[in-house]
C-alpha cells in the first residue's frame, strides 16, 4: 500500500470534485469533510480506493448504517420496489411500510407499538422533541417544554439537535442560534471514586438528572434524551443496569419523558 502522502498526491491531483475539498471550519455546517481517500467501489464490508487498496468499512457505528455493500438480496429488493413505485406521499399507506412497521414492533418491547418513519436521525430526534411537547400539552401541562441532555452527546446536525448535543464546538460557531437546553454529565467509569462500586457510582451519576430537574423546576422539564448503549457520542461505555433503572424511576417520578 502507498504511504498517506503518496495517496494524498494521487487523489488531490487532476479534477478532484470541489465537494471533496474541506475548507477551514465549514464542516461544522456540512457535517463532515472528505479524507484523502477516494472510494471507487465497495463489496461486503470493504471499500476500495482509486489504487484498488482495500479498507474495512468501520464507519457504520456513529452513522447507524451497517448494511453490506452490494448484497444481492438488497439489490433485488430495491429492484422489485422500483418496479412498483419509488415513493408515495406519507399520508397514504403501502404494504412495504406496513410490513416494515410490523417487523419493528415484533423485535422491540411490547409497549413500543407505534412506528413513525422519518428520513434520518436528526429528523427522528426533532420529532421526538415535538412529541414530548405535544404529550404534555395534551395533558394540560403547558409549562413543560425543556429537554435535558448530556454534555458531549450527539443528537444530529440541525440547529435544534445541535442545541441538545452540549458540544462546545457548536457553541463557538452557532451559539447565538442554538436553544440553550440544560445538560448534565453522563456516566463515566474513569471518574468513579475507588471507594464506590460501579453500581453505587451508577446511582450517583443518575442522581445528576434529578438535581437538574429540581434546579430547572419539575413543572418545566418535558423530557430527558440520552443514548442507552454509551451515554454519549461514540464513548462505548455501557453503565450498569442500575443506572438506567434509576433514570427511569426519576423520569417517572417527575413526569419526564425518557427519549432513548
mmCIF file of C-alpha atoms in Angstrom:
data_model
loop_
_atom_site.group_PDB
_atom_site.id
_atom_site.type_symbol
_atom_site.label_atom_id
_atom_site.label_comp_id
_atom_site.label_asym_id
_atom_site.label_seq_id
_atom_site.Cartn_x
_atom_site.Cartn_y
_atom_site.Cartn_z
ATOM 1 C CA UNK A 1 0.000 0.000 0.000
ATOM 2 C CA UNK A 2 1.115 3.530 -0.667
ATOM 3 C CA UNK A 3 2.057 5.936 2.063
ATOM 4 C CA UNK A 4 -0.509 8.505 3.150
ATOM 5 C CA UNK A 5 1.472 11.261 1.451
ATOM 6 C CA UNK A 6 1.580 9.397 -1.856
ATOM 7 C CA UNK A 7 -2.135 8.680 -1.655
ATOM 8 C CA UNK A 8 -2.905 12.296 -0.968
ATOM 9 C CA UNK A 9 -0.974 13.369 -4.067
ATOM 10 C CA UNK A 10 -2.780 10.843 -6.211
ATOM 11 C CA UNK A 11 -6.251 11.789 -5.017
ATOM 12 C CA UNK A 12 -5.737 15.540 -4.929
ATOM 13 C CA UNK A 13 -4.296 15.681 -8.431
ATOM 14 C CA UNK A 14 -6.418 16.070 -11.531
ATOM 15 C CA UNK A 15 -10.070 17.019 -11.391
ATOM 16 C CA UNK A 16 -10.966 16.213 -7.831
ATOM 17 C CA UNK A 17 -14.531 17.490 -7.190
ATOM 18 C CA UNK A 18 -14.632 20.662 -5.114
ATOM 19 C CA UNK A 19 -17.154 18.971 -2.805
ATOM 20 C CA UNK A 20 -14.330 16.685 -1.628
ATOM 21 C CA UNK A 21 -12.116 19.575 -0.576
ATOM 22 C CA UNK A 22 -12.517 20.553 3.105
ATOM 23 C CA UNK A 23 -12.279 24.300 3.620
ATOM 24 C CA UNK A 24 -11.497 25.504 7.145
ATOM 25 C CA UNK A 25 -14.376 25.067 9.573
ATOM 26 C CA UNK A 26 -17.154 24.664 7.026
ATOM 27 C CA UNK A 27 -17.505 21.048 8.116
ATOM 28 C CA UNK A 28 -19.379 22.428 11.125
ATOM 29 C CA UNK A 29 -22.190 23.199 8.681
ATOM 30 C CA UNK A 30 -21.856 20.334 6.245
ATOM 31 C CA UNK A 31 -21.378 17.708 8.971
ATOM 32 C CA UNK A 32 -18.237 16.010 7.670
ATOM 33 C CA UNK A 33 -15.483 16.576 5.121
ATOM 34 C CA UNK A 34 -13.774 14.032 2.917
ATOM 35 C CA UNK A 35 -10.479 12.430 3.916
ATOM 36 C CA UNK A 36 -7.612 11.977 1.485
ATOM 37 C CA UNK A 37 -9.006 8.655 0.295
ATOM 38 C CA UNK A 38 -11.317 8.484 -2.702
ATOM 39 C CA UNK A 39 -13.557 5.425 -2.746
ATOM 40 C CA UNK A 40 -14.485 3.990 -6.136
ATOM 41 C CA UNK A 41 -16.347 0.801 -5.184
ATOM 42 C CA UNK A 42 -17.343 -1.392 -2.249
ATOM 43 C CA UNK A 43 -18.147 -5.051 -1.607
ATOM 44 C CA UNK A 44 -19.498 -6.517 1.610
ATOM 45 C CA UNK A 45 -17.598 -4.847 4.451
ATOM 46 C CA UNK A 46 -14.804 -3.479 2.250
ATOM 47 C CA UNK A 47 -14.090 -0.186 0.490
ATOM 48 C CA UNK A 48 -11.711 0.105 -2.481
ATOM 49 C CA UNK A 49 -9.893 3.289 -3.495
ATOM 50 C CA UNK A 50 -8.577 4.556 -6.829
ATOM 51 C CA UNK A 51 -5.482 2.337 -6.498
ATOM 52 C CA UNK A 52 -7.629 -0.683 -5.564
ATOM 53 C CA UNK A 53 -6.378 -0.650 -1.966
ATOM 54 C CA UNK A 54 -8.870 -2.355 0.341
ATOM 55 C CA UNK A 55 -10.208 -0.894 3.614
ATOM 56 C CA UNK A 56 -12.591 -2.317 6.200
ATOM 57 C CA UNK A 57 -15.673 -0.094 6.367
ATOM 58 C CA UNK A 58 -15.775 0.658 10.094
ATOM 59 C CA UNK A 59 -17.875 3.820 9.752
ATOM 60 C CA UNK A 60 -21.190 2.139 10.464
ATOM 61 C CA UNK A 61 -21.207 2.769 14.223
ATOM 62 C CA UNK A 62 -21.794 6.504 14.613
ATOM 63 C CA UNK A 63 -23.761 6.717 11.379
ATOM 64 C CA UNK A 64 -26.107 3.800 12.105
ATOM 65 C CA UNK A 65 -25.520 2.258 8.677
ATOM 66 C CA UNK A 66 -24.394 -1.352 8.892
ATOM 67 C CA UNK A 67 -25.801 -2.901 5.725
ATOM 68 C CA UNK A 68 -23.333 -4.759 3.474
ATOM 69 C CA UNK A 69 -22.272 -3.218 0.184
ATOM 70 C CA UNK A 70 -23.565 -4.893 -2.968
ATOM 71 C CA UNK A 71 -25.677 -7.516 -1.198
ATOM 72 C CA UNK A 72 -27.692 -9.305 -3.929
ATOM 73 C CA UNK A 73 -30.760 -9.559 -1.672
ATOM 74 C CA UNK A 74 -30.772 -5.794 -1.152
ATOM 75 C CA UNK A 75 -30.318 -5.119 -4.853
ATOM 76 C CA UNK A 76 -33.196 -7.445 -5.696
ATOM 77 C CA UNK A 77 -35.466 -5.858 -3.083
ATOM 78 C CA UNK A 78 -34.675 -2.373 -4.416
ATOM 79 C CA UNK A 79 -35.287 -3.506 -7.989
ATOM 80 C CA UNK A 80 -38.612 -5.124 -7.077
ATOM 81 C CA UNK A 81 -39.761 -1.981 -5.287
ATOM 82 C CA UNK A 82 -38.750 0.238 -8.214
ATOM 83 C CA UNK A 83 -40.990 -1.878 -10.442
ATOM 84 C CA UNK A 84 -43.949 -0.970 -8.193
ATOM 85 C CA UNK A 85 -43.314 2.630 -7.130
ATOM 86 C CA UNK A 86 -40.385 4.670 -5.813
ATOM 87 C CA UNK A 87 -42.155 6.933 -3.337
ATOM 88 C CA UNK A 88 -45.614 7.831 -2.091
ATOM 89 C CA UNK A 89 -46.994 10.685 -0.047
ATOM 90 C CA UNK A 90 -46.698 9.863 3.680
ATOM 91 C CA UNK A 91 -50.445 10.419 4.093
ATOM 92 C CA UNK A 92 -51.017 7.264 2.023
ATOM 93 C CA UNK A 93 -50.450 3.662 3.090
ATOM 94 C CA UNK A 94 -48.459 0.910 1.394
ATOM 95 C CA UNK A 95 -47.766 -2.750 2.067
ATOM 96 C CA UNK A 96 -43.942 -2.341 2.339
ATOM 97 C CA UNK A 97 -44.391 0.336 5.021
ATOM 98 C CA UNK A 98 -46.907 -1.790 6.915
ATOM 99 C CA UNK A 99 -44.656 -4.864 6.790
ATOM 100 C CA UNK A 100 -41.653 -2.843 7.966
ATOM 101 C CA UNK A 101 -43.552 -1.297 10.888
ATOM 102 C CA UNK A 102 -44.867 -4.733 11.866
ATOM 103 C CA UNK A 103 -41.299 -6.077 11.926
ATOM 104 C CA UNK A 104 -40.117 -3.174 14.098
ATOM 105 C CA UNK A 105 -42.968 -3.867 16.515
ATOM 106 C CA UNK A 106 -42.056 -7.557 16.571
ATOM 107 C CA UNK A 107 -38.413 -7.050 17.585
ATOM 108 C CA UNK A 108 -38.949 -4.241 20.125
ATOM 109 C CA UNK A 109 -40.513 -4.380 23.620
ATOM 110 C CA UNK A 110 -44.279 -4.896 23.582
ATOM 111 C CA UNK A 111 -45.086 -1.393 24.838
ATOM 112 C CA UNK A 112 -43.391 0.136 21.780
ATOM 113 C CA UNK A 113 -46.296 -0.430 19.417
ATOM 114 C CA UNK A 114 -46.209 2.722 17.268
ATOM 115 C CA UNK A 115 -43.714 3.441 14.478
ATOM 116 C CA UNK A 116 -43.244 6.765 12.693
ATOM 117 C CA UNK A 117 -40.993 6.765 9.635
ATOM 118 C CA UNK A 118 -38.632 9.699 9.013
ATOM 119 C CA UNK A 119 -35.654 10.484 6.787
ATOM 120 C CA UNK A 120 -32.853 10.120 9.344
ATOM 121 C CA UNK A 121 -31.564 10.567 12.877
ATOM 122 C CA UNK A 122 -31.784 14.355 13.093
ATOM 123 C CA UNK A 123 -35.407 14.352 11.991
ATOM 124 C CA UNK A 124 -36.158 11.491 14.385
ATOM 125 C CA UNK A 125 -34.785 13.483 17.326
ATOM 126 C CA UNK A 126 -36.627 16.658 16.340
ATOM 127 C CA UNK A 127 -39.835 14.646 16.001
ATOM 128 C CA UNK A 128 -39.283 13.178 19.467
ATOM 129 C CA UNK A 129 -38.841 16.702 20.838
ATOM 130 C CA UNK A 130 -42.158 17.765 19.311
ATOM 131 C CA UNK A 131 -43.905 14.616 20.537
ATOM 132 C CA UNK A 132 -42.664 15.292 24.071
ATOM 133 C CA UNK A 133 -44.021 18.827 23.969
ATOM 134 C CA UNK A 134 -47.342 17.725 22.474
ATOM 135 C CA UNK A 135 -47.660 14.947 25.073
ATOM 136 C CA UNK A 136 -47.542 17.411 27.945
ATOM 137 C CA UNK A 137 -49.775 19.954 26.195
ATOM 138 C CA UNK A 138 -52.402 17.244 25.749
ATOM 139 C CA UNK A 139 -52.258 16.590 29.494
ATOM 140 C CA UNK A 140 -52.642 20.281 30.275
ATOM 141 C CA UNK A 141 -49.028 20.700 31.423
ATOM 142 C CA UNK A 142 -48.382 23.777 29.297
ATOM 143 C CA UNK A 143 -45.227 24.756 31.194
ATOM 144 C CA UNK A 144 -43.317 21.563 30.378
ATOM 145 C CA UNK A 145 -41.048 22.258 27.391
ATOM 146 C CA UNK A 146 -37.409 21.885 28.480
ATOM 147 C CA UNK A 147 -35.365 18.888 27.372
ATOM 148 C CA UNK A 148 -32.330 17.787 29.370
ATOM 149 C CA UNK A 149 -29.406 16.179 27.545
ATOM 150 C CA UNK A 150 -25.848 15.044 28.300
ATOM 151 C CA UNK A 151 -22.690 17.065 27.812
ATOM 152 C CA UNK A 152 -20.701 15.776 24.850
ATOM 153 C CA UNK A 153 -23.607 13.845 23.378
ATOM 154 C CA UNK A 154 -24.564 13.756 19.717
ATOM 155 C CA UNK A 155 -28.159 14.014 18.535
ATOM 156 C CA UNK A 156 -27.897 15.405 14.998
ATOM 157 C CA UNK A 157 -26.678 18.237 12.782
ATOM 158 C CA UNK A 158 -29.715 20.530 12.594
ATOM 159 C CA UNK A 159 -29.880 23.641 14.777
ATOM 160 C CA UNK A 160 -32.447 22.069 17.095
ATOM 161 C CA UNK A 161 -30.453 18.871 17.588
ATOM 162 C CA UNK A 162 -27.094 20.644 17.890
ATOM 163 C CA UNK A 163 -28.558 22.611 20.777
ATOM 164 C CA UNK A 164 -29.197 19.311 22.549
ATOM 165 C CA UNK A 165 -25.708 17.965 21.978
ATOM 166 C CA UNK A 166 -23.794 20.005 24.534
ATOM 167 C CA UNK A 167 -20.773 20.308 22.254
ATOM 168 C CA UNK A 168 -18.569 23.409 22.803
ATOM 169 C CA UNK A 169 -17.632 23.379 19.114
ATOM 170 C CA UNK A 170 -21.214 24.077 18.133
ATOM 171 C CA UNK A 171 -21.483 26.924 20.646
ATOM 172 C CA UNK A 172 -18.365 28.533 19.169
ATOM 173 C CA UNK A 173 -19.926 28.870 15.731
ATOM 174 C CA UNK A 174 -23.681 28.879 16.265
ATOM 175 C CA UNK A 175 -24.162 29.689 19.939
ATOM 176 C CA UNK A 176 -26.461 32.650 19.329
ATOM 177 C CA UNK A 177 -28.720 30.485 17.163
ATOM 178 C CA UNK A 178 -28.958 27.451 19.451
ATOM 179 C CA UNK A 179 -31.538 26.843 22.158
ATOM 180 C CA UNK A 180 -29.722 26.673 25.494
ATOM 181 C CA UNK A 181 -31.032 23.363 26.797
ATOM 182 C CA UNK A 182 -29.868 22.162 30.233
ATOM 183 C CA UNK A 183 -27.149 19.481 30.269
ATOM 184 C CA UNK A 184 -25.772 17.031 32.809
ATOM 185 C CA UNK A 185 -22.576 14.982 32.919
ATOM 186 C CA UNK A 186 -23.086 11.417 31.762
ATOM 187 C CA UNK A 187 -21.950 8.175 33.356
ATOM 188 C CA UNK A 188 -18.195 7.624 33.108
ATOM 189 C CA UNK A 189 -16.104 4.798 34.564
ATOM 190 C CA UNK A 190 -12.851 6.760 34.677
ATOM 191 C CA UNK A 191 -14.387 9.318 37.066
ATOM 192 C CA UNK A 192 -15.533 6.676 39.558
ATOM 193 C CA UNK A 193 -14.059 7.042 43.080
ATOM 194 C CA UNK A 194 -12.242 3.904 44.231
ATOM 195 C CA UNK A 195 -14.369 3.658 47.367
ATOM 196 C CA UNK A 196 -17.537 3.100 45.292
ATOM 197 C CA UNK A 197 -18.614 0.079 43.280
ATOM 198 C CA UNK A 198 -19.760 0.594 39.684
ATOM 199 C CA UNK A 199 -23.336 0.052 40.827
ATOM 200 C CA UNK A 200 -23.056 2.661 43.581
ATOM 201 C CA UNK A 201 -21.402 5.094 41.185
ATOM 202 C CA UNK A 202 -24.150 4.480 38.638
ATOM 203 C CA UNK A 203 -26.766 5.637 41.147
ATOM 204 C CA UNK A 204 -24.710 8.743 41.953
ATOM 205 C CA UNK A 205 -24.430 9.604 38.254
ATOM 206 C CA UNK A 206 -28.140 9.082 37.688
ATOM 207 C CA UNK A 207 -28.927 11.440 40.549
ATOM 208 C CA UNK A 208 -27.431 14.255 38.451
ATOM 209 C CA UNK A 209 -30.619 14.137 36.402
ATOM 210 C CA UNK A 210 -32.810 14.538 39.473
ATOM 211 C CA UNK A 211 -30.754 17.502 40.652
ATOM 212 C CA UNK A 212 -31.063 19.181 37.241
ATOM 213 C CA UNK A 213 -34.818 18.598 37.119
ATOM 214 C CA UNK A 214 -35.109 20.154 40.571
ATOM 215 C CA UNK A 215 -32.871 23.076 39.545
ATOM 216 C CA UNK A 216 -34.825 23.804 36.347
ATOM 217 C CA UNK A 217 -38.164 23.192 38.023
ATOM 218 C CA UNK A 218 -40.080 19.904 37.653
ATOM 219 C CA UNK A 219 -43.037 21.724 36.091
ATOM 220 C CA UNK A 220 -40.839 22.961 33.215
ATOM 221 C CA UNK A 221 -38.973 19.767 32.198
ATOM 222 C CA UNK A 222 -40.628 17.752 29.427
ATOM 223 C CA UNK A 223 -38.035 15.079 28.627
ATOM 224 C CA UNK A 224 -34.546 13.671 29.084
ATOM 225 C CA UNK A 225 -32.713 12.388 25.987
ATOM 226 C CA UNK A 226 -29.702 10.060 26.073
ATOM 227 C CA UNK A 227 -28.028 7.178 24.250
ATOM 228 C CA UNK A 228 -28.512 3.949 26.265
ATOM 229 C CA UNK A 229 -25.540 1.966 24.926
ATOM 230 C CA UNK A 230 -22.897 4.588 25.596
ATOM 231 C CA UNK A 231 -24.470 7.646 27.245
ATOM 232 C CA UNK A 232 -22.729 9.948 24.775
ATOM 233 C CA UNK A 233 -21.209 10.238 21.328
ATOM 234 C CA UNK A 234 -19.022 7.215 20.488
ATOM 235 C CA UNK A 235 -17.993 6.651 24.091
ATOM 236 C CA UNK A 236 -18.786 2.968 24.043
ATOM 237 C CA UNK A 237 -19.239 2.998 27.839
ATOM 238 C CA UNK A 238 -22.140 0.840 28.987
ATOM 239 C CA UNK A 239 -23.229 1.719 32.538
ATOM 240 C CA UNK A 240 -24.529 -0.920 34.958
ATOM 241 C CA UNK A 241 -28.247 -1.690 34.752
ATOM 242 C CA UNK A 242 -28.778 0.221 37.995
ATOM 243 C CA UNK A 243 -28.032 3.460 36.145
ATOM 244 C CA UNK A 244 -30.940 3.219 33.728
ATOM 245 C CA UNK A 245 -33.225 1.788 36.374
ATOM 246 C CA UNK A 246 -32.619 4.905 38.466
ATOM 247 C CA UNK A 247 -33.014 7.177 35.424
ATOM 248 C CA UNK A 248 -36.363 5.508 34.713
ATOM 249 C CA UNK A 249 -37.508 5.977 38.318
ATOM 250 C CA UNK A 250 -36.547 9.666 38.291
ATOM 251 C CA UNK A 251 -38.314 10.334 34.993
ATOM 252 C CA UNK A 252 -41.486 8.615 36.157
ATOM 253 C CA UNK A 253 -41.454 10.458 39.484
ATOM 254 C CA UNK A 254 -41.263 13.904 37.850
ATOM 255 C CA UNK A 255 -43.457 13.087 34.816
ATOM 256 C CA UNK A 256 -40.489 13.490 32.467
ATOM 257 C CA UNK A 257 -40.426 11.504 29.232
ATOM 258 C CA UNK A 258 -37.323 9.409 28.511
ATOM 259 C CA UNK A 259 -36.127 9.680 24.895
ATOM 260 C CA UNK A 260 -33.542 6.997 24.156
#
